[in-house]
Amino acid sequence: MSTVPKGRSQAGTAHVADSHDLIRVHGARENNLADVSIELPKRRLTVFTGVSGSGKSSLVFDTIAAESRRLINETYSTFVQGFMPTQARPEVDVLDGLTTAIIIDQQRMGADPRSTVGTATDANAMLRILFSRLGKPHIGSPNAFSFNVASVKASGTITVERGAGKTTRQTFTRTGGMCPRCEGRGSVSDIDLSQLYDDSKSIAEGAFTIPGWKSDSWWTVRTYAESGFLDPHKPIRKFTKKEMQDFLYREPTKVKVEGVNLTYEGLIPKVQRSFLAKDRESLQPHIRAFVDRAVTFTTCPECGGTRLSEAARSSKIEGVSIADACAMQISDLAQWVRGLSEPSAAPLLAALGHTLDSFVEIGLGYLSLDRPAGTLSGGEAQRTKMIRHLGSSLTDATYVFDEPTTGLHPHDIARMNDLLLRLRDKGNTVLVVEHEPDTIAIADHVVDLGPGAGADGGTVCFEGTVEGLRASGTVTGRHLDDRVALKESVRKPTGTLQIRGARTHNLRGVDVDIPLGVLVAVTGVAGSGKSSLVHGSIPPGMDVVSVDQTPIRGSRRSNPATYTGLLDPIRKAFAKANGVKPALFSPNSEGACPACNGAGVLYTDLGIMAGVATTCEECEGRRFDASVLEYRLDGRDISEVLAMPVSEAREFFGAGAARTPAASTILGRLVDVGLGYLSLGQPLTTLSGGERQRLKLATHMGDKGGVWVLDEPTTGLHLADVAHLLGLLDRLVDAGRSVIVVEHHQAVMAHADWIVDLGPGAGHDGGRIVFEGTPADLVAARSTLTGEHLAAYVGR
């Protein structure tokens, strides 16, 4: 009779529990995945490669990670699930062997005006506790040091229903750290009333000049006109003192307009709530332009931009207030915390020190805790999210990364690779979507998707080791060892852009002459001052086109045709050919299918269960009313045109009966940036990060600016696409434009005509020009970190 317990293996045989060492995916069809089936080893580092749009994120994030998250959510009670976002099961036949997924992506952090690096991590919370315990004078609980908590005082009578009941008088106070003047924002605004309305007109005559405030809009103009507080037919400049007070400052008041209950509110608080309470960068371009015209932001005179009340700033530890601590560079703050010796707070000091050391370890020591979270780049945001995981004791989890080397100087990539390997060596599965050859090189397992992008991708072209990838003959394998050579001769500048005494952020009175008419690369480690120099120091009045890293925004109704403005000439061409209105050819206007309102699908909300999206039976997903599809242009209806790839549509609108020069020009720009495979009507929500970056670049190619500033245009680009980008930059320069590129990619550095290198370090260790000259001179000198890595890249 065997003495081996049930479930335990006999000597020399594998335990049944050890048979679950693979994550199995079979029949994945999310987005453009073409029935993908793979098996991924657990407790290994797997890198997913392929051209932008080949299906990497669809497989890793939208299939594996999404299903893990969904299954974890289902372990909670239905009551808890009611407060959580619902997630549908991915389009896949079998997903087996999943573990808890921890997703660390490049989504920007919350752009709320009160969100900072400190509040987005645990650092600020621990600092508040520290000052509430050790700060002198003692002013209150941790809330007294929070700029998100206002001080409250109240008094009144309450009746306690116990026995005969007794009425007692109670006083309630809460001490918060919020500056009462700026309400924790650090800045105050002054509104130019002339930008809100034309005081020579009456409300009925359309006095308002605020974007979106039409003369017949219920929620704005008609509320003012028919509230009873104002004379809608009197010019605003002739309002009485009381009318002007009600018009500008009246508190929210319930009114009835034509039998509808509405809330009347003074114009100033309404504008502040509608526009100023939101982060400027999150606003649509035309709204942002209005805010820039109408509002002047200045540092709060009461708190000096610290966001904190006077009491919070008065409490100090060894002469340092919490405002001083949050303004320190994190590497300096970590050193200050280590210098504190207080046995009663030893566990708190140790935890805070570990968090701050993690910032330094991950290459973010140059930040400060009061840095607004909305100003972080995608790469900085991703690394900030990694902070809480570096010292985690969790094992057998699945960590999912989206291009973790984005925004990193070659000097910092080795450190990031070490962090990925440390997570793996603790017994975790690490899945990384990446284009960087140095990160691909450390992989235990590689999955290469392709062979192309969009409809031409979505299949597994290779699965195996890095050496196997090199010999595989796939697009990634062929370009893995690509190196761009230094130019034999560089272009001659046509002039110079003079920057004098630049002191934005960490810049130290920088003087530099940037040559014009050539391709200039601004380089340096992350945090050295590159963006501060380029975006914050270019003299006003320059004819500049800036393409930064702010993500493009759009719903599932937005697509390349709507985002680039391509749909306008297409609608006009259809309208002219058929003698009808252009609005008929928009799924968001009169031409929309009445059943699905132009969405193409019907969404059914099932409460705590994942919602269900079903193709509209009326229009069969084509989004248009059947009568609209009877109108044709050169034999194609509007739904067929929106289903075309960009390259096919370029030919369609380039000649024949459908010839439309305006549409052909925009389509040509999309082809130039390598997006010829995208469908015109593909929702923006399905595009990868690299595709969105290039789509944004394409929309600016029609701009007439003489100086172009590009912020890391290689973000999300496959190795094979970098050469295409370099060709595009050359065409811009050859067309007479000056191109300034903030970049870490050595291929762009090697291809540049001139390099401006900042450093030598980050934060207060940077902010200086450490090299100016040609790439060949930088390689020959090897005097900076950039020079050393560029020399190694070109094999010098």
mmCIF file with all atom_site columns, N, CA and C in Angstrom, residues 93-142:
data_model
loop_
_atom_site.group_PDB
_atom_site.id
_atom_site.type_symbol
_atom_site.label_atom_id
_atom_site.label_alt_id
_atom_site.label_comp_id
_atom_site.label_asym_id
_atom_site.label_entity_id
_atom_site.label_seq_id
_atom_site.pdbx_PDB_ins_code
_atom_site.Cartn_x
_atom_site.Cartn_y
_atom_site.Cartn_z
_atom_site.occupancy
_atom_site.B_iso_or_equiv
_atom_site.pdbx_formal_charge
_atom_site.auth_seq_id
_atom_site.auth_comp_id
_atom_site.auth_asym_id
_atom_site.auth_atom_id
_atom_site.pdbx_PDB_model_num
ATOM 1   N N  . ASP A 1 93  ? -11.007 31.628 -27.216 1.00 0.00 ? 93  ASP A N  1
ATOM 2   C CA . ASP A 1 93  ? -11.631 30.327 -26.928 1.00 0.00 ? 93  ASP A CA 1
ATOM 3   C C  . ASP A 1 93  ? -11.188 29.781 -25.582 1.00 0.00 ? 93  ASP A C  1
ATOM 4   N N  . VAL A 1 94  ? -9.885  29.745 -25.329 1.00 0.00 ? 94  VAL A N  1
ATOM 5   C CA . VAL A 1 94  ? -9.345  29.171 -24.095 1.00 0.00 ? 94  VAL A CA 1
ATOM 6   C C  . VAL A 1 94  ? -8.261  30.069 -23.534 1.00 0.00 ? 94  VAL A C  1
ATOM 7   N N  . LEU A 1 95  ? -8.349  30.361 -22.238 1.00 0.00 ? 95  LEU A N  1
ATOM 8   C CA . LEU A 1 95  ? -7.286  31.040 -21.502 1.00 0.00 ? 95  LEU A CA 1
ATOM 9   C C  . LEU A 1 95  ? -7.056  30.239 -20.232 1.00 0.00 ? 95  LEU A C  1
ATOM 10  N N  . ASP A 1 96  ? -5.887  29.609 -20.129 1.00 0.00 ? 96  ASP A N  1
ATOM 11  C CA . ASP A 1 96  ? -5.636  28.686 -19.041 1.00 0.00 ? 96  ASP A CA 1
ATOM 12  C C  . ASP A 1 96  ? -4.315  29.036 -18.371 1.00 0.00 ? 96  ASP A C  1
ATOM 13  N N  . GLY A 1 97  ? -4.231  28.826 -17.067 1.00 0.00 ? 97  GLY A N  1
ATOM 14  C CA . GLY A 1 97  ? -2.983  29.043 -16.341 1.00 0.00 ? 97  GLY A CA 1
ATOM 15  C C  . GLY A 1 97  ? -2.730  30.485 -15.962 1.00 0.00 ? 97  GLY A C  1
ATOM 16  N N  . LEU A 1 98  ? -3.781  31.333 -15.958 1.00 0.00 ? 98  LEU A N  1
ATOM 17  C CA . LEU A 1 98  ? -3.595  32.742 -15.628 1.00 0.00 ? 98  LEU A CA 1
ATOM 18  C C  . LEU A 1 98  ? -3.270  32.934 -14.149 1.00 0.00 ? 98  LEU A C  1
ATOM 19  N N  . THR A 1 99  ? -2.471  33.947 -13.861 1.00 0.00 ? 99  THR A N  1
ATOM 20  C CA . THR A 1 99  ? -2.238  34.376 -12.488 1.00 0.00 ? 99  THR A CA 1
ATOM 21  C C  . THR A 1 99  ? -2.658  35.834 -12.363 1.00 0.00 ? 99  THR A C  1
ATOM 22  N N  . THR A 1 100 ? -2.612  36.364 -11.146 1.00 0.00 ? 100 THR A N  1
ATOM 23  C CA . THR A 1 100 ? -3.011  37.753 -10.903 1.00 0.00 ? 100 THR A CA 1
ATOM 24  C C  . THR A 1 100 ? -2.183  38.703 -11.759 1.00 0.00 ? 100 THR A C  1
ATOM 25  N N  . ALA A 1 101 ? -2.846  39.520 -12.543 1.00 0.00 ? 101 ALA A N  1
ATOM 26  C CA . ALA A 1 101 ? -2.147  40.444 -13.443 1.00 0.00 ? 101 ALA A CA 1
ATOM 27  C C  . ALA A 1 101 ? -2.045  41.823 -12.806 1.00 0.00 ? 101 ALA A C  1
ATOM 28  N N  . ILE A 1 102 ? -0.830  42.363 -12.791 1.00 0.00 ? 102 ILE A N  1
ATOM 29  C CA . ILE A 1 102 ? -0.573  43.722 -12.330 1.00 0.00 ? 102 ILE A CA 1
ATOM 30  C C  . ILE A 1 102 ? -0.155  44.527 -13.564 1.00 0.00 ? 102 ILE A C  1
ATOM 31  N N  . ILE A 1 103 ? -1.031  45.428 -13.994 1.00 0.00 ? 103 ILE A N  1
ATOM 32  C CA . ILE A 1 103 ? -0.834  46.151 -15.256 1.00 0.00 ? 103 ILE A CA 1
ATOM 33  C C  . ILE A 1 103 ? -0.164  47.490 -14.984 1.00 0.00 ? 103 ILE A C  1
ATOM 34  N N  . ILE A 1 104 ? 0.972   47.715 -15.643 1.00 0.00 ? 104 ILE A N  1
ATOM 35  C CA . ILE A 1 104 ? 1.694   48.981 -15.502 1.00 0.00 ? 104 ILE A CA 1
ATOM 36  C C  . ILE A 1 104 ? 1.845   49.556 -16.906 1.00 0.00 ? 104 ILE A C  1
ATOM 37  N N  . ASP A 1 105 ? 0.867   50.376 -17.296 1.00 0.00 ? 105 ASP A N  1
ATOM 38  C CA . ASP A 1 105 ? 0.832   50.872 -18.671 1.00 0.00 ? 105 ASP A CA 1
ATOM 39  C C  . ASP A 1 105 ? 1.287   52.323 -18.735 1.00 0.00 ? 105 ASP A C  1
ATOM 40  N N  . GLN A 1 106 ? 1.153   52.913 -19.933 1.00 0.00 ? 106 GLN A N  1
ATOM 41  C CA . GLN A 1 106 ? 1.596   54.288 -20.140 1.00 0.00 ? 106 GLN A CA 1
ATOM 42  C C  . GLN A 1 106 ? 0.450   55.284 -20.118 1.00 0.00 ? 106 GLN A C  1
ATOM 43  N N  . GLN A 1 107 ? -0.710  54.869 -19.599 1.00 0.00 ? 107 GLN A N  1
ATOM 44  C CA . GLN A 1 107 ? -1.804  55.819 -19.509 1.00 0.00 ? 107 GLN A CA 1
ATOM 45  C C  . GLN A 1 107 ? -1.406  56.975 -18.605 1.00 0.00 ? 107 GLN A C  1
ATOM 46  N N  . ARG A 1 108 ? -1.675  58.201 -19.057 1.00 0.00 ? 108 ARG A N  1
ATOM 47  C CA . ARG A 1 108 ? -1.335  59.358 -18.246 1.00 0.00 ? 108 ARG A CA 1
ATOM 48  C C  . ARG A 1 108 ? -2.053  59.290 -16.900 1.00 0.00 ? 108 ARG A C  1
ATOM 49  N N  . MET A 1 109 ? -1.398  59.828 -15.888 1.00 0.00 ? 109 MET A N  1
ATOM 50  C CA . MET A 1 109 ? -2.003  59.858 -14.569 1.00 0.00 ? 109 MET A CA 1
ATOM 51  C C  . MET A 1 109 ? -3.062  60.954 -14.522 1.00 0.00 ? 109 MET A C  1
ATOM 52  N N  . GLY A 1 110 ? -3.925  60.892 -13.510 1.00 0.00 ? 110 GLY A N  1
ATOM 53  C CA . GLY A 1 110 ? -5.028  61.838 -13.413 1.00 0.00 ? 110 GLY A CA 1
ATOM 54  C C  . GLY A 1 110 ? -4.581  63.275 -13.577 1.00 0.00 ? 110 GLY A C  1
ATOM 55  N N  . ALA A 1 111 ? -5.293  64.001 -14.407 1.00 0.00 ? 111 ALA A N  1
ATOM 56  C CA . ALA A 1 111 ? -4.913  65.385 -14.698 1.00 0.00 ? 111 ALA A CA 1
ATOM 57  C C  . ALA A 1 111 ? -5.655  66.381 -13.818 1.00 0.00 ? 111 ALA A C  1
ATOM 58  N N  . ASP A 1 112 ? -6.201  65.912 -12.680 1.00 0.00 ? 112 ASP A N  1
ATOM 59  C CA . ASP A 1 112 ? -6.862  66.827 -11.761 1.00 0.00 ? 112 ASP A CA 1
ATOM 60  C C  . ASP A 1 112 ? -5.867  67.862 -11.258 1.00 0.00 ? 112 ASP A C  1
ATOM 61  N N  . PRO A 1 113 ? -6.274  69.128 -11.142 1.00 0.00 ? 113 PRO A N  1
ATOM 62  C CA . PRO A 1 113 ? -5.330  70.164 -10.703 1.00 0.00 ? 113 PRO A CA 1
ATOM 63  C C  . PRO A 1 113 ? -4.698  69.885 -9.346  1.00 0.00 ? 113 PRO A C  1
ATOM 64  N N  . ARG A 1 114 ? -5.370  69.099 -8.496  1.00 0.00 ? 114 ARG A N  1
ATOM 65  C CA . ARG A 1 114 ? -4.834  68.829 -7.162  1.00 0.00 ? 114 ARG A CA 1
ATOM 66  C C  . ARG A 1 114 ? -4.067  67.511 -7.093  1.00 0.00 ? 114 ARG A C  1
ATOM 67  N N  . SER A 1 115 ? -3.883  66.833 -8.211  1.00 0.00 ? 115 SER A N  1
ATOM 68  C CA . SER A 1 115 ? -3.147  65.571 -8.214  1.00 0.00 ? 115 SER A CA 1
ATOM 69  C C  . SER A 1 115 ? -1.670  65.838 -8.467  1.00 0.00 ? 115 SER A C  1
ATOM 70  N N  . THR A 1 116 ? -0.813  65.345 -7.569  1.00 0.00 ? 116 THR A N  1
ATOM 71  C CA . THR A 1 116 ? 0.631   65.533 -7.701  1.00 0.00 ? 116 THR A CA 1
ATOM 72  C C  . THR A 1 116 ? 1.329   64.186 -7.627  1.00 0.00 ? 116 THR A C  1
ATOM 73  N N  . VAL A 1 117 ? 2.642   64.201 -7.845  1.00 0.00 ? 117 VAL A N  1
ATOM 74  C CA . VAL A 1 117 ? 3.419   62.965 -7.720  1.00 0.00 ? 117 VAL A CA 1
ATOM 75  C C  . VAL A 1 117 ? 3.273   62.394 -6.313  1.00 0.00 ? 117 VAL A C  1
ATOM 76  N N  . GLY A 1 118 ? 3.224   63.275 -5.316  1.00 0.00 ? 118 GLY A N  1
ATOM 77  C CA . GLY A 1 118 ? 3.100   62.818 -3.938  1.00 0.00 ? 118 GLY A CA 1
ATOM 78  C C  . GLY A 1 118 ? 1.753   62.191 -3.639  1.00 0.00 ? 118 GLY A C  1
ATOM 79  N N  . THR A 1 119 ? 0.656   62.799 -4.142  1.00 0.00 ? 119 THR A N  1
ATOM 80  C CA . THR A 1 119 ? -0.672  62.251 -3.873  1.00 0.00 ? 119 THR A CA 1
ATOM 81  C C  . THR A 1 119 ? -0.926  60.989 -4.686  1.00 0.00 ? 119 THR A C  1
ATOM 82  N N  . ALA A 1 120 ? -0.282  60.860 -5.847  1.00 0.00 ? 120 ALA A N  1
ATOM 83  C CA . ALA A 1 120 ? -0.475  59.679 -6.692  1.00 0.00 ? 120 ALA A CA 1
ATOM 84  C C  . ALA A 1 120 ? 0.272   58.467 -6.159  1.00 0.00 ? 120 ALA A C  1
ATOM 85  N N  . THR A 1 121 ? 1.188   58.661 -5.229  1.00 0.00 ? 121 THR A N  1
ATOM 86  C CA . THR A 1 121 ? 1.897   57.557 -4.587  1.00 0.00 ? 121 THR A CA 1
ATOM 87  C C  . THR A 1 121 ? 1.609   57.636 -3.086  1.00 0.00 ? 121 THR A C  1
ATOM 88  N N  . ASP A 1 122 ? 2.252   56.786 -2.302  1.00 0.00 ? 122 ASP A N  1
ATOM 89  C CA . ASP A 1 122 ? 2.028   56.796 -0.853  1.00 0.00 ? 122 ASP A CA 1
ATOM 90  C C  . ASP A 1 122 ? 2.883   57.841 -0.152  1.00 0.00 ? 122 ASP A C  1
ATOM 91  N N  . ALA A 1 123 ? 3.776   58.512 -0.866  1.00 0.00 ? 123 ALA A N  1
ATOM 92  C CA . ALA A 1 123 ? 4.756   59.386 -0.232  1.00 0.00 ? 123 ALA A CA 1
ATOM 93  C C  . ALA A 1 123 ? 4.092   60.547 0.502   1.00 0.00 ? 123 ALA A C  1
ATOM 94  N N  . ASN A 1 124 ? 3.119   61.206 -0.125  1.00 0.00 ? 124 ASN A N  1
ATOM 95  C CA . ASN A 1 124 ? 2.498   62.368 0.493   1.00 0.00 ? 124 ASN A CA 1
ATOM 96  C C  . ASN A 1 124 ? 1.725   61.978 1.742   1.00 0.00 ? 124 ASN A C  1
ATOM 97  N N  . ALA A 1 125 ? 1.030   60.842 1.694   1.00 0.00 ? 125 ALA A N  1
ATOM 98  C CA . ALA A 1 125 ? 0.266   60.391 2.859   1.00 0.00 ? 125 ALA A CA 1
ATOM 99  C C  . ALA A 1 125 ? 1.195   60.131 4.047   1.00 0.00 ? 125 ALA A C  1
ATOM 100 N N  . MET A 1 126 ? 2.343   59.501 3.788   1.00 0.00 ? 126 MET A N  1
ATOM 101 C CA . MET A 1 126 ? 3.278   59.221 4.879   1.00 0.00 ? 126 MET A CA 1
ATOM 102 C C  . MET A 1 126 ? 3.915   60.502 5.409   1.00 0.00 ? 126 MET A C  1
ATOM 103 N N  . LEU A 1 127 ? 4.186   61.460 4.518   1.00 0.00 ? 127 LEU A N  1
ATOM 104 C CA . LEU A 1 127 ? 4.731   62.740 4.976   1.00 0.00 ? 127 LEU A CA 1
ATOM 105 C C  . LEU A 1 127 ? 3.742   63.466 5.872   1.00 0.00 ? 127 LEU A C  1
ATOM 106 N N  . ARG A 1 128 ? 2.463   63.422 5.546   1.00 0.00 ? 128 ARG A N  1
ATOM 107 C CA . ARG A 1 128 ? 1.455   64.094 6.363   1.00 0.00 ? 128 ARG A CA 1
ATOM 108 C C  . ARG A 1 128 ? 1.397   63.475 7.767   1.00 0.00 ? 128 ARG A C  1
ATOM 109 N N  . ILE A 1 129 ? 1.473   62.148 7.832   1.00 0.00 ? 129 ILE A N  1
ATOM 110 C CA . ILE A 1 129 ? 1.474   61.492 9.143   1.00 0.00 ? 129 ILE A CA 1
ATOM 111 C C  . ILE A 1 129 ? 2.723   61.894 9.922   1.00 0.00 ? 129 ILE A C  1
ATOM 112 N N  . LEU A 1 130 ? 3.863   61.939 9.224   1.00 0.00 ? 130 LEU A N  1
ATOM 113 C CA . LEU A 1 130 ? 5.120   62.286 9.872   1.00 0.00 ? 130 LEU A CA 1
ATOM 114 C C  . LEU A 1 130 ? 5.061   63.684 10.490  1.00 0.00 ? 130 LEU A C  1
ATOM 115 N N  . PHE A 1 131 ? 4.542   64.651 9.746   1.00 0.00 ? 131 PHE A N  1
ATOM 116 C CA . PHE A 1 131 ? 4.472   66.024 10.266  1.00 0.00 ? 131 PHE A CA 1
ATOM 117 C C  . PHE A 1 131 ? 3.415   66.157 11.353  1.00 0.00 ? 131 PHE A C  1
ATOM 118 N N  . SER A 1 132 ? 2.346   65.361 11.278  1.00 0.00 ? 132 SER A N  1
ATOM 119 C CA . SER A 1 132 ? 1.338   65.432 12.349  1.00 0.00 ? 132 SER A CA 1
ATOM 120 C C  . SER A 1 132 ? 1.868   64.874 13.659  1.00 0.00 ? 132 SER A C  1
ATOM 121 N N  . ARG A 1 133 ? 2.902   64.020 13.600  1.00 0.00 ? 133 ARG A N  1
ATOM 122 C CA . ARG A 1 133 ? 3.491   63.443 14.811  1.00 0.00 ? 133 ARG A CA 1
ATOM 123 C C  . ARG A 1 133 ? 4.689   64.248 15.314  1.00 0.00 ? 133 ARG A C  1
ATOM 124 N N  . LEU A 1 134 ? 5.528   64.708 14.404  1.00 0.00 ? 134 LEU A N  1
ATOM 125 C CA . LEU A 1 134 ? 6.790   65.320 14.805  1.00 0.00 ? 134 LEU A CA 1
ATOM 126 C C  . LEU A 1 134 ? 6.852   66.819 14.569  1.00 0.00 ? 134 LEU A C  1
ATOM 127 N N  . GLY A 1 135 ? 5.930   67.384 13.791  1.00 0.00 ? 135 GLY A N  1
ATOM 128 C CA . GLY A 1 135 ? 5.990   68.802 13.467  1.00 0.00 ? 135 GLY A CA 1
ATOM 129 C C  . GLY A 1 135 ? 5.772   69.705 14.674  1.00 0.00 ? 135 GLY A C  1
ATOM 130 N N  . LYS A 1 136 ? 6.527   70.790 14.755  1.00 0.00 ? 136 LYS A N  1
ATOM 131 C CA . LYS A 1 136 ? 6.411   71.777 15.835  1.00 0.00 ? 136 LYS A CA 1
ATOM 132 C C  . LYS A 1 136 ? 6.157   73.152 15.204  1.00 0.00 ? 136 LYS A C  1
ATOM 133 N N  . PRO A 1 137 ? 5.106   73.860 15.636  1.00 0.00 ? 137 PRO A N  1
ATOM 134 C CA . PRO A 1 137 ? 4.111   73.434 16.631  1.00 0.00 ? 137 PRO A CA 1
ATOM 135 C C  . PRO A 1 137 ? 3.138   72.395 16.062  1.00 0.00 ? 137 PRO A C  1
ATOM 136 N N  . HIS A 1 138 ? 2.536   71.629 16.962  1.00 0.00 ? 138 HIS A N  1
ATOM 137 C CA . HIS A 1 138 ? 1.549   70.639 16.543  1.00 0.00 ? 138 HIS A CA 1
ATOM 138 C C  . HIS A 1 138 ? 0.260   71.361 16.161  1.00 0.00 ? 138 HIS A C  1
ATOM 139 N N  . ILE A 1 139 ? -0.240  71.083 14.956  1.00 0.00 ? 139 ILE A N  1
ATOM 140 C CA . ILE A 1 139 ? -1.440  71.806 14.498  1.00 0.00 ? 139 ILE A CA 1
ATOM 141 C C  . ILE A 1 139 ? -2.637  70.894 14.270  1.00 0.00 ? 139 ILE A C  1
ATOM 142 N N  . GLY A 1 140 ? -2.449  69.568 14.344  1.00 0.00 ? 140 GLY A N  1
ATOM 143 C CA . GLY A 1 140 ? -3.597  68.703 14.174  1.00 0.00 ? 140 GLY A CA 1
ATOM 144 C C  . GLY A 1 140 ? -3.241  67.378 13.533  1.00 0.00 ? 140 GLY A C  1
ATOM 145 N N  . SER A 1 141 ? -4.263  66.709 13.024  1.00 0.00 ? 141 SER A N  1
ATOM 146 C CA . SER A 1 141 ? -4.127  65.381 12.414  1.00 0.00 ? 141 SER A CA 1
ATOM 147 C C  . SER A 1 141 ? -3.466  65.497 11.032  1.00 0.00 ? 141 SER A C  1
ATOM 148 N N  . PRO A 1 142 ? -3.220  64.364 10.358  1.00 0.00 ? 142 PRO A N  1
ATOM 149 C CA . PRO A 1 142 ? -2.653  64.428 9.000   1.00 0.00 ? 142 PRO A CA 1
ATOM 150 C C  . PRO A 1 142 ? -3.466  65.279 8.037   1.00 0.00 ? 142 PRO A C  1
#
